[in-house]
Amino acid sequence: MILGVGTDLCNIERIQGTLDRFGDRFRNRVFTEIEQRKAERRADIAGTYAKRWAAKEACSKALGTGLRMGIAWKDMAVTNLRTGQPVMQVTGWAKDRLAEMTPAGHEAIIHVTLTDDHPWAQAFVVIEARPTDP
């Protein structure tokens, strides 16, 4: 069963401008250390940050809150499997919200996909509830 859906479109040039203006202050406020290391290793640093920004926005929408009600940017983080597939991990308030919206006898699975075509980055998040085995 689908618990939530969220999408976001982000302008890569806007993120580049924010990085130029605020640098580490912006990075440290929004992105986890793992996300920062991933982005800083990439040729398109701003594009990588923009996709993760969009993923966080999309995830907050799928959680039904947007970026309010106590959710923090770092409560949502994009990592990658060895295959390169992005994975959304939630902690803190976002994890609590996910548990709250997941029906008894189910586990929540967060699906995320990222794409970009300069100057745009986009993310789509679907939160699924799967029955747990008895």
PDB file of C-alpha atoms in Angstrom:
ATOM      1  CA  MET A   1       0.000   0.000   0.000  1.00  0.00           C
ATOM      2  CA  ILE A   2       1.223   3.510  -0.791  1.00  0.00           C
ATOM      3  CA  LEU A   3       1.561   5.744   2.273  1.00  0.00           C
ATOM      4  CA  GLY A   4       2.938   8.861   0.611  1.00  0.00           C
ATOM      5  CA  VAL A   5       4.226  10.357  -2.617  1.00  0.00           C
ATOM      6  CA  GLY A   6       6.413  13.417  -3.053  1.00  0.00           C
ATOM      7  CA  THR A   7       8.296  15.115  -5.848  1.00  0.00           C
ATOM      8  CA  ASP A   8      10.469  18.187  -6.163  1.00  0.00           C
ATOM      9  CA  LEU A   9      12.209  20.110  -8.919  1.00  0.00           C
ATOM     10  CA  CYS A  10      15.335  22.094  -8.028  1.00  0.00           C
ATOM     11  CA  ASN A  11      17.381  24.557 -10.049  1.00  0.00           C
ATOM     12  CA  ILE A  12      21.047  23.501 -10.048  1.00  0.00           C
ATOM     13  CA  GLU A  13      22.226  27.081 -10.685  1.00  0.00           C
ATOM     14  CA  ARG A  14      20.323  28.247  -7.593  1.00  0.00           C
ATOM     15  CA  ILE A  15      22.106  25.613  -5.504  1.00  0.00           C
ATOM     16  CA  GLN A  16      25.449  26.664  -7.025  1.00  0.00           C
ATOM     17  CA  GLY A  17      24.719  30.271  -6.045  1.00  0.00           C
ATOM     18  CA  THR A  18      23.873  29.196  -2.510  1.00  0.00           C
ATOM     19  CA  LEU A  19      27.091  27.157  -2.301  1.00  0.00           C
ATOM     20  CA  ASP A  20      29.081  30.151  -3.573  1.00  0.00           C
ATOM     21  CA  ARG A  21      27.436  32.509  -1.098  1.00  0.00           C
ATOM     22  CA  PHE A  22      27.187  30.376   2.055  1.00  0.00           C
ATOM     23  CA  GLY A  23      29.602  27.465   1.468  1.00  0.00           C
ATOM     24  CA  ASP A  24      30.092  25.226   4.484  1.00  0.00           C
ATOM     25  CA  ARG A  25      27.339  26.934   6.449  1.00  0.00           C
ATOM     26  CA  PHE A  26      24.813  25.754   3.848  1.00  0.00           C
ATOM     27  CA  ARG A  27      26.398  22.307   3.396  1.00  0.00           C
ATOM     28  CA  ASN A  28      26.548  21.608   7.131  1.00  0.00           C
ATOM     29  CA  ARG A  29      22.998  22.783   7.766  1.00  0.00           C
ATOM     30  CA  VAL A  30      21.365  20.695   5.035  1.00  0.00           C
ATOM     31  CA  PHE A  31      23.559  17.711   4.159  1.00  0.00           C
ATOM     32  CA  THR A  32      25.022  14.856   6.184  1.00  0.00           C
ATOM     33  CA  GLU A  33      28.767  14.187   6.108  1.00  0.00           C
ATOM     34  CA  ILE A  34      28.180  11.193   3.818  1.00  0.00           C
ATOM     35  CA  GLU A  35      26.177  13.338   1.378  1.00  0.00           C
ATOM     36  CA  GLN A  36      28.878  16.003   1.424  1.00  0.00           C
ATOM     37  CA  ARG A  37      31.659  13.502   0.741  1.00  0.00           C
ATOM     38  CA  LYS A  38      29.687  12.049  -2.186  1.00  0.00           C
ATOM     39  CA  ALA A  39      28.991  15.468  -3.700  1.00  0.00           C
ATOM     40  CA  GLU A  40      32.528  16.773  -3.297  1.00  0.00           C
ATOM     41  CA  ARG A  41      33.924  13.742  -5.184  1.00  0.00           C
ATOM     42  CA  ARG A  42      31.672  14.341  -8.196  1.00  0.00           C
ATOM     43  CA  ALA A  43      32.445  16.424 -11.283  1.00  0.00           C
ATOM     44  CA  ASP A  44      29.050  18.151 -10.976  1.00  0.00           C
ATOM     45  CA  ILE A  45      29.125  19.128  -7.304  1.00  0.00           C
ATOM     46  CA  ALA A  46      26.162  21.508  -7.477  1.00  0.00           C
ATOM     47  CA  GLY A  47      24.101  18.991  -9.464  1.00  0.00           C
ATOM     48  CA  THR A  48      24.734  16.322  -6.847  1.00  0.00           C
ATOM     49  CA  TYR A  49      23.691  18.650  -4.041  1.00  0.00           C
ATOM     50  CA  ALA A  50      20.643  19.793  -6.030  1.00  0.00           C
ATOM     51  CA  LYS A  51      19.420  16.213  -6.509  1.00  0.00           C
ATOM     52  CA  ARG A  52      19.792  15.526  -2.802  1.00  0.00           C
ATOM     53  CA  TRP A  53      18.043  18.797  -1.930  1.00  0.00           C
ATOM     54  CA  ALA A  54      15.155  17.769  -4.200  1.00  0.00           C
ATOM     55  CA  ALA A  55      15.083  14.303  -2.585  1.00  0.00           C
ATOM     56  CA  LYS A  56      14.806  15.804   0.893  1.00  0.00           C
ATOM     57  CA  GLU A  57      11.971  18.080  -0.236  1.00  0.00           C
ATOM     58  CA  ALA A  58      10.211  15.155  -1.954  1.00  0.00           C
ATOM     59  CA  CYS A  59      10.629  12.939   1.109  1.00  0.00           C
ATOM     60  CA  SER A  60       9.200  15.594   3.429  1.00  0.00           C
ATOM     61  CA  LYS A  61       6.171  15.852   1.123  1.00  0.00           C
ATOM     62  CA  ALA A  62       5.754  12.061   1.057  1.00  0.00           C
ATOM     63  CA  LEU A  63       5.850  12.105   4.870  1.00  0.00           C
ATOM     64  CA  GLY A  64       2.921  14.521   4.677  1.00  0.00           C
ATOM     65  CA  THR A  65       4.637  17.366   6.462  1.00  0.00           C
ATOM     66  CA  GLY A  66       6.761  19.358   4.075  1.00  0.00           C
ATOM     67  CA  LEU A  67       9.644  20.992   5.897  1.00  0.00           C
ATOM     68  CA  ARG A  68       7.714  21.929   9.015  1.00  0.00           C
ATOM     69  CA  MET A  69       6.483  20.235  12.168  1.00  0.00           C
ATOM     70  CA  GLY A  70      10.006  19.639  13.526  1.00  0.00           C
ATOM     71  CA  ILE A  71      11.538  17.842  10.564  1.00  0.00           C
ATOM     72  CA  ALA A  72      15.175  18.739   9.939  1.00  0.00           C
ATOM     73  CA  TRP A  73      17.095  18.624   6.670  1.00  0.00           C
ATOM     74  CA  LYS A  74      19.557  16.099   8.050  1.00  0.00           C
ATOM     75  CA  ASP A  75      16.710  13.838   9.237  1.00  0.00           C
ATOM     76  CA  MET A  76      16.550  12.726   5.593  1.00  0.00           C
ATOM     77  CA  ALA A  77      19.689  11.541   3.813  1.00  0.00           C
ATOM     78  CA  VAL A  78      20.419  10.033   0.415  1.00  0.00           C
ATOM     79  CA  THR A  79      23.046   7.323   0.201  1.00  0.00           C
ATOM     80  CA  ASN A  80      23.739   4.922  -2.625  1.00  0.00           C
ATOM     81  CA  LEU A  81      23.849   1.159  -2.877  1.00  0.00           C
ATOM     82  CA  ARG A  82      26.925  -0.386  -4.491  1.00  0.00           C
ATOM     83  CA  THR A  83      24.917  -0.484  -7.729  1.00  0.00           C
ATOM     84  CA  GLY A  84      24.541   3.297  -7.576  1.00  0.00           C
ATOM     85  CA  GLN A  85      20.833   3.136  -6.738  1.00  0.00           C
ATOM     86  CA  PRO A  86      19.876   5.981  -4.393  1.00  0.00           C
ATOM     87  CA  VAL A  87      18.409   5.091  -1.017  1.00  0.00           C
ATOM     88  CA  MET A  88      16.631   7.462   1.381  1.00  0.00           C
ATOM     89  CA  GLN A  89      17.388   6.992   5.060  1.00  0.00           C
ATOM     90  CA  VAL A  90      15.476   8.797   7.780  1.00  0.00           C
ATOM     91  CA  THR A  91      16.430   9.567  11.375  1.00  0.00           C
ATOM     92  CA  GLY A  92      15.119  11.753  14.167  1.00  0.00           C
ATOM     93  CA  TRP A  93      11.709  13.303  13.680  1.00  0.00           C
ATOM     94  CA  ALA A  94      11.388  11.972  10.101  1.00  0.00           C
ATOM     95  CA  LYS A  95      11.890   8.420  11.375  1.00  0.00           C
ATOM     96  CA  ASP A  96       9.300   9.006  14.096  1.00  0.00           C
ATOM     97  CA  ARG A  97       6.840  10.391  11.530  1.00  0.00           C
ATOM     98  CA  LEU A  98       7.423   7.382   9.257  1.00  0.00           C
ATOM     99  CA  ALA A  99       6.735   4.979  12.146  1.00  0.00           C
ATOM    100  CA  GLU A 100       3.598   6.927  13.052  1.00  0.00           C
ATOM    101  CA  MET A 101       2.158   6.655   9.531  1.00  0.00           C
ATOM    102  CA  THR A 102       3.048   2.971   9.040  1.00  0.00           C
ATOM    103  CA  PRO A 103       0.140   0.636   9.850  1.00  0.00           C
ATOM    104  CA  ALA A 104       0.615  -2.132  12.408  1.00  0.00           C
ATOM    105  CA  GLY A 105       1.884  -5.344  10.845  1.00  0.00           C
ATOM    106  CA  HIS A 106       3.676  -3.449   8.047  1.00  0.00           C
ATOM    107  CA  GLU A 107       7.158  -2.162   7.340  1.00  0.00           C
ATOM    108  CA  ALA A 108       7.789   1.095   5.499  1.00  0.00           C
ATOM    109  CA  ILE A 109       9.964   1.126   2.398  1.00  0.00           C
ATOM    110  CA  ILE A 110      11.093   4.466   0.948  1.00  0.00           C
ATOM    111  CA  HIS A 111      11.698   4.428  -2.796  1.00  0.00           C
ATOM    112  CA  VAL A 112      13.620   7.358  -4.296  1.00  0.00           C
ATOM    113  CA  THR A 113      14.727   8.214  -7.796  1.00  0.00           C
ATOM    114  CA  LEU A 114      16.885  11.159  -8.849  1.00  0.00           C
ATOM    115  CA  THR A 115      17.519  12.752 -12.223  1.00  0.00           C
ATOM    116  CA  ASP A 116      18.987  15.924 -13.647  1.00  0.00           C
ATOM    117  CA  ASP A 117      19.124  17.760 -16.944  1.00  0.00           C
ATOM    118  CA  HIS A 118      20.981  21.021 -16.424  1.00  0.00           C
ATOM    119  CA  PRO A 119      19.780  23.371 -15.036  1.00  0.00           C
ATOM    120  CA  TRP A 120      17.191  21.116 -13.360  1.00  0.00           C
ATOM    121  CA  ALA A 121      17.424  18.345 -10.781  1.00  0.00           C
ATOM    122  CA  GLN A 122      14.393  16.301  -9.841  1.00  0.00           C
ATOM    123  CA  ALA A 123      13.524  13.696  -7.221  1.00  0.00           C
ATOM    124  CA  PHE A 124      10.534  11.449  -6.745  1.00  0.00           C
ATOM    125  CA  VAL A 125       9.805   9.602  -3.481  1.00  0.00           C
ATOM    126  CA  VAL A 126       7.211   6.910  -2.822  1.00  0.00           C
ATOM    127  CA  ILE A 127       6.674   5.477   0.652  1.00  0.00           C
ATOM    128  CA  GLU A 128       5.290   1.966   0.567  1.00  0.00           C
ATOM    129  CA  ALA A 129       3.925  -0.159   3.434  1.00  0.00           C
ATOM    130  CA  ARG A 130       4.594  -3.885   3.011  1.00  0.00           C
ATOM    131  CA  PRO A 131       3.066  -6.509   5.280  1.00  0.00           C
ATOM    132  CA  THR A 132       5.598  -8.122   7.603  1.00  0.00           C
ATOM    133  CA  ASP A 133       5.818 -11.886   7.774  1.00  0.00           C
ATOM    134  CA  PRO A 134       3.928 -13.398  10.728  1.00  0.00           C
TER     135      PRO A 134
END
